Coordinates of N, CA and C in Angstrom, one line a residue:
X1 N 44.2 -13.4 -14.9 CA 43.8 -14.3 -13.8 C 43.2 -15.5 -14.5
X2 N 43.7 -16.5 -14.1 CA 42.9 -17.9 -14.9 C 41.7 -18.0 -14.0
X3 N 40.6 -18.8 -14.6 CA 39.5 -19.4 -13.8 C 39.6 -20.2 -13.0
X4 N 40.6 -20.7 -12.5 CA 40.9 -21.2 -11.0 C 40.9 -20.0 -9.6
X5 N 41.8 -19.2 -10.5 CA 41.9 -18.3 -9.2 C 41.0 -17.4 -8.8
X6 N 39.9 -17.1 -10.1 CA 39.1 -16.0 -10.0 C 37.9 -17.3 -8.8
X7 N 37.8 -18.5 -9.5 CA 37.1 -19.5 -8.6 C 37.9 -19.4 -6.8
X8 N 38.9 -19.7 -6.9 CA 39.3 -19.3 -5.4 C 38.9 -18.0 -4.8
X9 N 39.5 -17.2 -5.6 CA 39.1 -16.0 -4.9 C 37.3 -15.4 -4.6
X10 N 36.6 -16.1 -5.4 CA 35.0 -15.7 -4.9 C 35.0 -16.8 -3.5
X11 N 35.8 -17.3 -3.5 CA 35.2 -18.7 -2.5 C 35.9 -18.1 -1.2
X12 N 36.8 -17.7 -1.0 CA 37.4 -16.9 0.1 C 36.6 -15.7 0.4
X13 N 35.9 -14.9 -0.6 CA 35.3 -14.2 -0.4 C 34.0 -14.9 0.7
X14 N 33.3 -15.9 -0.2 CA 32.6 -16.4 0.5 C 32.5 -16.8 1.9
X15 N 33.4 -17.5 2.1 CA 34.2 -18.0 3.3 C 34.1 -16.5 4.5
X16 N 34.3 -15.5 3.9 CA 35.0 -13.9 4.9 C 36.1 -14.2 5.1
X17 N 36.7 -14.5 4.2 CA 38.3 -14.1 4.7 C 38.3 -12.9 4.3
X18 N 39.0 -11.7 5.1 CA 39.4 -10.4 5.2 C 40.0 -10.1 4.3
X19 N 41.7 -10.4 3.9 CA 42.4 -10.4 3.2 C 42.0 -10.6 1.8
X20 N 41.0 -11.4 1.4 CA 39.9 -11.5 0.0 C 39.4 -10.4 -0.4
X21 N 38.9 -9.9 0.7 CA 38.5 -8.2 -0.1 C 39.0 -7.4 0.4
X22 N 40.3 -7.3 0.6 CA 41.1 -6.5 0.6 C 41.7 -6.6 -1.0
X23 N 41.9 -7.7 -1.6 CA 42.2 -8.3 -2.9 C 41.6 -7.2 -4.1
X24 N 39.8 -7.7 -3.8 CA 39.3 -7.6 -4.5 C 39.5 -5.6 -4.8
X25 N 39.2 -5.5 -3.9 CA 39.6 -3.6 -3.6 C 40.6 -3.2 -4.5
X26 N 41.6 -4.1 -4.5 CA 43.1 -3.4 -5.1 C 43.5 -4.0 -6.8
X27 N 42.5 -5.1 -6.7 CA 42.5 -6.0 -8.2 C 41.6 -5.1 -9.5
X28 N 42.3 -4.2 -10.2 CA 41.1 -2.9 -10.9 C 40.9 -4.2 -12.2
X29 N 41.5 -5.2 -12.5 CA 41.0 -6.2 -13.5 C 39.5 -7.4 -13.0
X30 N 39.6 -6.8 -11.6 CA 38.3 -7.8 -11.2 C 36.9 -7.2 -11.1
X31 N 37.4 -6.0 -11.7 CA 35.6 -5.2 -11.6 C 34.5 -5.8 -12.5
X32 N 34.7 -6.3 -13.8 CA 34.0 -6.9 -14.8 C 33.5 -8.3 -13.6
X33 N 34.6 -9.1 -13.3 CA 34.2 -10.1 -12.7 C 33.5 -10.1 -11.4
X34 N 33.2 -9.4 -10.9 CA 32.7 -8.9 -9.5 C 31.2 -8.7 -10.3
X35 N 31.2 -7.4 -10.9 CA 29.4 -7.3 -11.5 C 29.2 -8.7 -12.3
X36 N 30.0 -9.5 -13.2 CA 29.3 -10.8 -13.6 C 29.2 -11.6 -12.4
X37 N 29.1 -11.5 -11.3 CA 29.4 -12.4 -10.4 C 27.8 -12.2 -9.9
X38 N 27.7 -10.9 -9.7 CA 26.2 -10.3 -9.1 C 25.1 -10.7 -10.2
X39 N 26.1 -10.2 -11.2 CA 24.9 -10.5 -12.2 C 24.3 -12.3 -12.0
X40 N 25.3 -12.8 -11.6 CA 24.9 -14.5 -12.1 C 24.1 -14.8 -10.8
X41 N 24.3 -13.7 -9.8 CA 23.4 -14.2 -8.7 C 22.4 -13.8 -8.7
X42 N 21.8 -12.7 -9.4 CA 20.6 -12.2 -9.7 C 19.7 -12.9 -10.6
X43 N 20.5 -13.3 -11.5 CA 19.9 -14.2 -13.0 C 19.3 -15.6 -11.9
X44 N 20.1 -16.1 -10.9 CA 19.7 -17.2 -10.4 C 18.3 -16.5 -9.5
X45 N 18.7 -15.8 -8.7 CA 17.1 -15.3 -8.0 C 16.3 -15.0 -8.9
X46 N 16.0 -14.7 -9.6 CA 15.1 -14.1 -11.1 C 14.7 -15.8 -11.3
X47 N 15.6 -16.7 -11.9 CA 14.9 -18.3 -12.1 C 14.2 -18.6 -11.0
X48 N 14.5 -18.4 -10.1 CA 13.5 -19.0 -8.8 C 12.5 -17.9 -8.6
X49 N 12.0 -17.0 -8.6 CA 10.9 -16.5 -8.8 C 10.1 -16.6 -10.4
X50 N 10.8 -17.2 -11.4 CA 10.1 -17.5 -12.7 C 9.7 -18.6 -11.9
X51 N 10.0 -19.8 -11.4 CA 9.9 -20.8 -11.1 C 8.6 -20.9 -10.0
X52 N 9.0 -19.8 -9.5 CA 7.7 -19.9 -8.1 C 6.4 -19.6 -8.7
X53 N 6.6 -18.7 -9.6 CA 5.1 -18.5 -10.7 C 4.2 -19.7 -11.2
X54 N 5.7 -20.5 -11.9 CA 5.1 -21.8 -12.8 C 4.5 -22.8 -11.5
X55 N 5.5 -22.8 -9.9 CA 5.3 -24.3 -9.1 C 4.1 -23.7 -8.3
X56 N 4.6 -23.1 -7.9 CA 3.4 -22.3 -6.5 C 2.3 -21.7 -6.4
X57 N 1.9 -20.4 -7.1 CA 1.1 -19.6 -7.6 C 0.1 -20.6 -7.7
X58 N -1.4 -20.8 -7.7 CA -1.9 -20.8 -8.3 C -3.5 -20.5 -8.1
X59 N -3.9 -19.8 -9.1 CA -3.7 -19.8 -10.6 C -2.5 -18.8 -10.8
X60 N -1.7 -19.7 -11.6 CA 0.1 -18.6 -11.9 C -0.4 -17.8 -12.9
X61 N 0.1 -16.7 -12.3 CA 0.1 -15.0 -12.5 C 0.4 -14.6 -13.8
X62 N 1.2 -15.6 -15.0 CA 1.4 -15.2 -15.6 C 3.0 -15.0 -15.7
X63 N 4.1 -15.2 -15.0 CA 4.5 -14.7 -14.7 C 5.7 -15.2 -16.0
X64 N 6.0 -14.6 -16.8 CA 6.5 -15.0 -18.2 C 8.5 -15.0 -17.8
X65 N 8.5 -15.8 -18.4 CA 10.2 -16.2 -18.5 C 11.3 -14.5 -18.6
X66 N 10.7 -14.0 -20.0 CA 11.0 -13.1 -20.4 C 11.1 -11.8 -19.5
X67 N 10.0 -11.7 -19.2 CA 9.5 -10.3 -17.9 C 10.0 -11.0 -16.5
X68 N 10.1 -11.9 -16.4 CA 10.8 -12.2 -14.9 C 12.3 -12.8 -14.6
X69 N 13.0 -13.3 -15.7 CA 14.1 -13.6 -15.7 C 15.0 -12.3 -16.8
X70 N 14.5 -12.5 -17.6 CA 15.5 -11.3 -18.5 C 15.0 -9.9 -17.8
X71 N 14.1 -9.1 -18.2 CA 14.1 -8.3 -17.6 C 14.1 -7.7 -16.0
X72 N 13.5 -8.6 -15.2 CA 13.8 -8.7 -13.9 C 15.1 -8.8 -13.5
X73 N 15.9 -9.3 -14.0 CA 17.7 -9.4 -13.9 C 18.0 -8.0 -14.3
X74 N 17.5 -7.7 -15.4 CA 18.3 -6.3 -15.7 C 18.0 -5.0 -14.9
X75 N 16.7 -5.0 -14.7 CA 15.9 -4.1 -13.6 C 16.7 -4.2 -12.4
X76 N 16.7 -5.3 -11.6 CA 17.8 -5.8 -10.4 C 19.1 -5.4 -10.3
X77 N 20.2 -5.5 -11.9 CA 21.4 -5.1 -11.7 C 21.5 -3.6 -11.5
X78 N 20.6 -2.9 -12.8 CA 20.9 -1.5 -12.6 C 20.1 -1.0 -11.0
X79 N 19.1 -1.3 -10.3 CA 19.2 -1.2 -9.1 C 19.9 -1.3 -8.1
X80 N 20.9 -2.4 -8.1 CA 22.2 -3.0 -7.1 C 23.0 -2.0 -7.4
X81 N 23.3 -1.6 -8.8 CA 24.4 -0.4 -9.5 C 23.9 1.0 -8.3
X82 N 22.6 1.3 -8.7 CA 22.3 2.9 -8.1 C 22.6 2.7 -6.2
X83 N 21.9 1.6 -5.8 CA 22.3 1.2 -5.0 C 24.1 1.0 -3.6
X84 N 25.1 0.7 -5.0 CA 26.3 1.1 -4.7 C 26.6 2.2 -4.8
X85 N 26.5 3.1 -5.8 CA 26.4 4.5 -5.7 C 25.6 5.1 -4.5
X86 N 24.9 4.6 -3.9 CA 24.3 5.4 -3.0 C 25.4 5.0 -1.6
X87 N 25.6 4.2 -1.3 CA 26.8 3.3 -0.3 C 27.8 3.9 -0.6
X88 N 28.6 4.4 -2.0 CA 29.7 5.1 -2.1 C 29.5 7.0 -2.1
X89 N 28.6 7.3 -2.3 CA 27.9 8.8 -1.7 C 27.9 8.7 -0.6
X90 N 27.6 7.7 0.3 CA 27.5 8.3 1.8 C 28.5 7.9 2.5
X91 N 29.3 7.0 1.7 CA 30.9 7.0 2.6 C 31.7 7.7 2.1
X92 N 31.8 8.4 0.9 CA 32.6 8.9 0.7 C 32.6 10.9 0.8
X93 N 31.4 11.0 0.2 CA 30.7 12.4 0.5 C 29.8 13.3 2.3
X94 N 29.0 12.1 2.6 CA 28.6 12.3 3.5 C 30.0 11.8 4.7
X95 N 30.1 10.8 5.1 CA 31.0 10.4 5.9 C 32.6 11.0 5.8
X96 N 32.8 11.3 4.6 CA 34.5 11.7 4.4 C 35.2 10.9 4.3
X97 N 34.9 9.2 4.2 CA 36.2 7.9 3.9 C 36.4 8.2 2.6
X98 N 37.8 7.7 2.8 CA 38.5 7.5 1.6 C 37.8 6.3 0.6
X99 N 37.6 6.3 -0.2 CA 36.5 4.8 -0.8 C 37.2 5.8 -2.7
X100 N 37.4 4.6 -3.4 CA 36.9 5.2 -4.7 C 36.1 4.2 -5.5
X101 N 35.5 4.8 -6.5 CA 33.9 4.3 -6.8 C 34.8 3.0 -7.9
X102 N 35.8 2.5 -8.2 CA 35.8 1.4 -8.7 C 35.8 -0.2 -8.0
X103 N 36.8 0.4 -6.8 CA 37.5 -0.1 -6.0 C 36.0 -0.6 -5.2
X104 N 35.1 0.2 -5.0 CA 33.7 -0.3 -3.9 C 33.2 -0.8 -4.5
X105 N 32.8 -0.6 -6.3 CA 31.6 -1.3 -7.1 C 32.7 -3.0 -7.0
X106 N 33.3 -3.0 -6.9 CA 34.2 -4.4 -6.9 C 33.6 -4.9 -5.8
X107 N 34.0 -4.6 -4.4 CA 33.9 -5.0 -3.5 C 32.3 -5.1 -2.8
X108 N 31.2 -4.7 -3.1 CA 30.0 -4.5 -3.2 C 29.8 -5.5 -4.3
X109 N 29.4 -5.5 -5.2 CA 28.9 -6.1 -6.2 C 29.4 -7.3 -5.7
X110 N 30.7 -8.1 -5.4 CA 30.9 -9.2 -4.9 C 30.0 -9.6 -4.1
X111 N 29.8 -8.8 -2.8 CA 28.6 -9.3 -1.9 C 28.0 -9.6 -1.9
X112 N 27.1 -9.1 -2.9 CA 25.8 -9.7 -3.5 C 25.4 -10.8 -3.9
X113 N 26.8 -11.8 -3.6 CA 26.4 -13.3 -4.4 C 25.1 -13.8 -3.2
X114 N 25.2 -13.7 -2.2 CA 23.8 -14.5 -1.5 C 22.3 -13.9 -1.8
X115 N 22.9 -13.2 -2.7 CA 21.3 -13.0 -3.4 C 20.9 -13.9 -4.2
X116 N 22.2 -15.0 -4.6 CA 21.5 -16.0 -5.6 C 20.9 -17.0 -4.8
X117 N 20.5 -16.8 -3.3 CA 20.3 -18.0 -2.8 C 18.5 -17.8 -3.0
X118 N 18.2 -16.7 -3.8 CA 16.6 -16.2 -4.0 C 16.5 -17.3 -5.2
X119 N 17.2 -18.3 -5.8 CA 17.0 -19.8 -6.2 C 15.8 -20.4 -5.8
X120 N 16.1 -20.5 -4.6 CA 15.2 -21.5 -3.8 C 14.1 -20.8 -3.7
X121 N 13.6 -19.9 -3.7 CA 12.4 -19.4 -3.1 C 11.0 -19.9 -3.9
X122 N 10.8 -20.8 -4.6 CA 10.3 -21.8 -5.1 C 9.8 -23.0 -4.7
X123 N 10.4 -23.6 -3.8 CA 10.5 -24.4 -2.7 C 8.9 -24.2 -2.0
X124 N 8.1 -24.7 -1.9 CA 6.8 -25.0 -1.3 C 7.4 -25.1 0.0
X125 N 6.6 -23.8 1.5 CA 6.4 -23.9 2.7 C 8.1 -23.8 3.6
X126 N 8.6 -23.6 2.2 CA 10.2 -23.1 3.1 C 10.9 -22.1 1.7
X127 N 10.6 -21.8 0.7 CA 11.0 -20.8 -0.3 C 11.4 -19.1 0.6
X128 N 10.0 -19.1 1.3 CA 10.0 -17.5 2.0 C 11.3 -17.1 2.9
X129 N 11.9 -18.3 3.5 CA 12.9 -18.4 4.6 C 13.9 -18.3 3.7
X130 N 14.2 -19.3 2.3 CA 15.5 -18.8 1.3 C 15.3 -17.5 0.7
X131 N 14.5 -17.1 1.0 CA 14.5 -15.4 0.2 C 14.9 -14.3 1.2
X132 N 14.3 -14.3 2.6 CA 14.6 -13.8 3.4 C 16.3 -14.3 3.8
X133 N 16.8 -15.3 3.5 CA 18.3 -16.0 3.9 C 18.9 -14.4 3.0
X134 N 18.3 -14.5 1.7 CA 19.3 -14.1 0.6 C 19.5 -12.6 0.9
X135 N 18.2 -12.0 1.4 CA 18.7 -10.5 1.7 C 19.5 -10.5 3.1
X136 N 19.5 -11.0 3.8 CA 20.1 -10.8 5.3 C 21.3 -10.9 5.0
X137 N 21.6 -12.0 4.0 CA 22.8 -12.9 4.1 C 23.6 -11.4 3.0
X138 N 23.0 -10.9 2.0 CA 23.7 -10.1 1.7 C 23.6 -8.7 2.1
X139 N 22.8 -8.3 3.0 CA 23.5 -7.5 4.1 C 24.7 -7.4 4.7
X140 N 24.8 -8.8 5.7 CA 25.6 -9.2 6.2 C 26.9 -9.2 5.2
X141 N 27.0 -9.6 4.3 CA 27.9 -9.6 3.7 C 28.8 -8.3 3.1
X142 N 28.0 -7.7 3.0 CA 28.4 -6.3 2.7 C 28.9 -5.3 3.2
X143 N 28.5 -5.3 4.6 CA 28.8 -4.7 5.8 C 30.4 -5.3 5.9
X144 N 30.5 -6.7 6.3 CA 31.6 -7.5 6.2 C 32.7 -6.9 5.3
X145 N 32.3 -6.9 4.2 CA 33.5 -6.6 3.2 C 33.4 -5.2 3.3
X146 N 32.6 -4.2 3.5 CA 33.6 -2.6 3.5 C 34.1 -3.0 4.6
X147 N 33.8 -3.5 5.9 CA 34.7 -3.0 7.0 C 36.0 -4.0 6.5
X148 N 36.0 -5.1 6.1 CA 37.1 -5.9 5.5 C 38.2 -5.0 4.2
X149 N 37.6 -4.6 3.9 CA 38.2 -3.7 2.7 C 38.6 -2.1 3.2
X150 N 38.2 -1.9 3.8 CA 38.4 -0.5 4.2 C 38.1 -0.6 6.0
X151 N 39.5 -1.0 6.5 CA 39.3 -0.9 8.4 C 39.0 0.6 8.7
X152 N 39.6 1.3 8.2 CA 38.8 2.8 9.0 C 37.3 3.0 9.3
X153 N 36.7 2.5 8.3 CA 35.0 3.0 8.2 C 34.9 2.4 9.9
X154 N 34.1 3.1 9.9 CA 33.4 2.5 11.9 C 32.1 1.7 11.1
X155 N 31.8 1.1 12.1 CA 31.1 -0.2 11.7 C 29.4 0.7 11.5
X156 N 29.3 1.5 12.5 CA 27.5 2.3 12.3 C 27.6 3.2 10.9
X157 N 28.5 3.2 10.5 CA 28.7 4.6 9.5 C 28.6 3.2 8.0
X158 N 28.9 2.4 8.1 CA 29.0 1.3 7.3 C 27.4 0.6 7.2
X159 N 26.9 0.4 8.3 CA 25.5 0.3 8.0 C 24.9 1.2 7.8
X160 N 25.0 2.2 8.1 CA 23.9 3.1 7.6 C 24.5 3.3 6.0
X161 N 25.3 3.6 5.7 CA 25.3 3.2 4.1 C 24.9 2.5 3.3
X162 N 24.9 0.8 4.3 CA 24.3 -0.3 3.4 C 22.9 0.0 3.5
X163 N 22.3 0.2 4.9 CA 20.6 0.4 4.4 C 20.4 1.3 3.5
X164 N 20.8 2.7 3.5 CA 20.8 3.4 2.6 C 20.7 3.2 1.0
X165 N 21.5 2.1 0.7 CA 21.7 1.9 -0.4 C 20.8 0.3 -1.1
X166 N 20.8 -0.4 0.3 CA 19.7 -1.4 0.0 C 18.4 -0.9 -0.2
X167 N 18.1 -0.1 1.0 CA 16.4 0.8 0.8 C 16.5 1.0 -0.9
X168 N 17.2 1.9 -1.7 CA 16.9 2.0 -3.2 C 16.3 0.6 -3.8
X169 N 16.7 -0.1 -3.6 CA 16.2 -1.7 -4.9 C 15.0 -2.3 -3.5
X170 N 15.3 -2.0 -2.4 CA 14.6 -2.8 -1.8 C 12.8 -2.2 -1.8
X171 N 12.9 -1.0 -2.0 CA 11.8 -0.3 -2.2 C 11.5 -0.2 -3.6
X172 N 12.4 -0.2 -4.8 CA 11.8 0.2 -5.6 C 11.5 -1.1 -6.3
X173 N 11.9 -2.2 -6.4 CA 11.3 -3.9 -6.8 C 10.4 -4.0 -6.4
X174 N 9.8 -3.9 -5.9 CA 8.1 -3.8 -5.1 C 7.7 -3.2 -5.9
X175 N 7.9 -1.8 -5.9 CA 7.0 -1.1 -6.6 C 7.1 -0.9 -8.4
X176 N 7.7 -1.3 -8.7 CA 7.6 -1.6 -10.4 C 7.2 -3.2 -10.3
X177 N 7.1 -3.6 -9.9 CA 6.3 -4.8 -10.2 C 4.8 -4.7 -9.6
X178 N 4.4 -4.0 -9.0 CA 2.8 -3.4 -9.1 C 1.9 -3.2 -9.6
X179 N 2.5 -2.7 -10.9 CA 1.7 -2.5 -12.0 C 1.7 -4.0 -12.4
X180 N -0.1 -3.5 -13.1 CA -0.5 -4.7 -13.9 C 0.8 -5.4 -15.1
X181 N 0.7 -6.7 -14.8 CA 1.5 -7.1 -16.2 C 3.1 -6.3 -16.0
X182 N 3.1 -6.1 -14.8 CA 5.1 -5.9 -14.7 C 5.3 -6.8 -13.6
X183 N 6.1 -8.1 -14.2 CA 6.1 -9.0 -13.1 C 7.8 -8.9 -13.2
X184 N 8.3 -8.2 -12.7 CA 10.3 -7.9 -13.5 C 10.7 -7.9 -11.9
X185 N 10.2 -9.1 -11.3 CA 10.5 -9.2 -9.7 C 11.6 -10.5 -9.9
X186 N 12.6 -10.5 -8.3 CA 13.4 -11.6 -8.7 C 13.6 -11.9 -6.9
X187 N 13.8 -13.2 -6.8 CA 13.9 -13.2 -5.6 C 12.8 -13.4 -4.8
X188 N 13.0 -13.1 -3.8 CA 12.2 -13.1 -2.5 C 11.0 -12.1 -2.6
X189 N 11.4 -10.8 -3.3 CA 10.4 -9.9 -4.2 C 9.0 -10.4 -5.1
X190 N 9.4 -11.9 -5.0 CA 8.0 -12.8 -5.5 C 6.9 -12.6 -4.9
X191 N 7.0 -13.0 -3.6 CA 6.4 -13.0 -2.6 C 5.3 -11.6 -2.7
X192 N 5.7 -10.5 -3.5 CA 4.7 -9.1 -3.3 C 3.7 -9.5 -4.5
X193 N 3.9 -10.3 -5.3 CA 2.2 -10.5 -6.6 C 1.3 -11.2 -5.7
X194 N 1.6 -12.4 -4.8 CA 0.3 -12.8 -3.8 C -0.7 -11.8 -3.1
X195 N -1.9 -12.3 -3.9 CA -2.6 -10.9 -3.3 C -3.7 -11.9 -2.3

């Protein structure tokens, strides 16, 4: 696939077109590109909460480049990872759909790009509204593409897997960044060092 198409194809994704993750589902060469895709949206939420330390905070927290963009990115992927695994255990094991675990971590991990809209959250007196955008928006999106990618799932059986599998990172980012001096938050997850 050239970088045109892989560029079309995230943008249809974006867009919801149906037929895009239907794509992505059946494309086993787009799984690398699907998690770099998450990844690059996470790396971007991670800068904007490095960023909200340096602009907003203050006295800023400390909140080091290192510990909030590099590690906070990495902390974040392999949570989105356990996360899909939990979404693919409950559609596939609990519920009985047909789903296989490459074909969803594709189609999942794609969804996750409006988590890079956790960029903005840096933004003085409107940052909290782009953080809160980025989780909704990748809710919403997720939901979207299993039932886009897989028409059988019923649409309640499909949310309760996404909360299911959001609750893992959504609960556990909070709480590793609690401890003193673990600031490995990204996103909208900034918002929990204000004390």
């Amino acid at each position: 696939m050239t970088l045109d198409q892989v560029i079309a194809r995230i943008r249809r994704v974006l867009m919801l077109e149906p037929a895009a993750y239907e794509e992505v589902r059946d494309d086993t060469q787009f799984t690398f590109v699907s998690i770099g895709a998450a990844a690059v949206a996470v790396l971007l939420a991670a800068i904007g909460a490095w960023l909200f330390g340096e602009t907003v905070l203050d006295p800023a927290p400390g909140l080091g480049f290192v510990d909030t963009v590099i590690l906070g990115t990495i902390f974040t992927i392999v949570l989105f990872l356990i996360g899909v695994a939990v979404i693919y255990l409950m559609l596939s094991q609990v519920f009985g759909e047909e789903t296989t675990p490459d074909a969803l971590v594709r189609v999942v991990t794609l969804t996750h790009l409006p988590f890079g809209l956790g960029l903005f959250v840096f933004i003085p007196q409107i940052g909290f509204a782009f953080g809160l955008a980025s989780i909704a928006a990748t809710f919403y999106y997720t939901i979207f593409g299993i039932r886009a990618a897989y028409p059988n799932v019923d649409a309640l059986r499909a949310m309760i897997a996404v909360l299911l599998g959001f609750a893992v990172w959504a609960m556990v980012i909070p709480i590793i960044s609690d401890y003193p001096d673990n600031n490995w938050v990204t996103g909208v997850f900034v918002y929990s060092l204000i004390d």
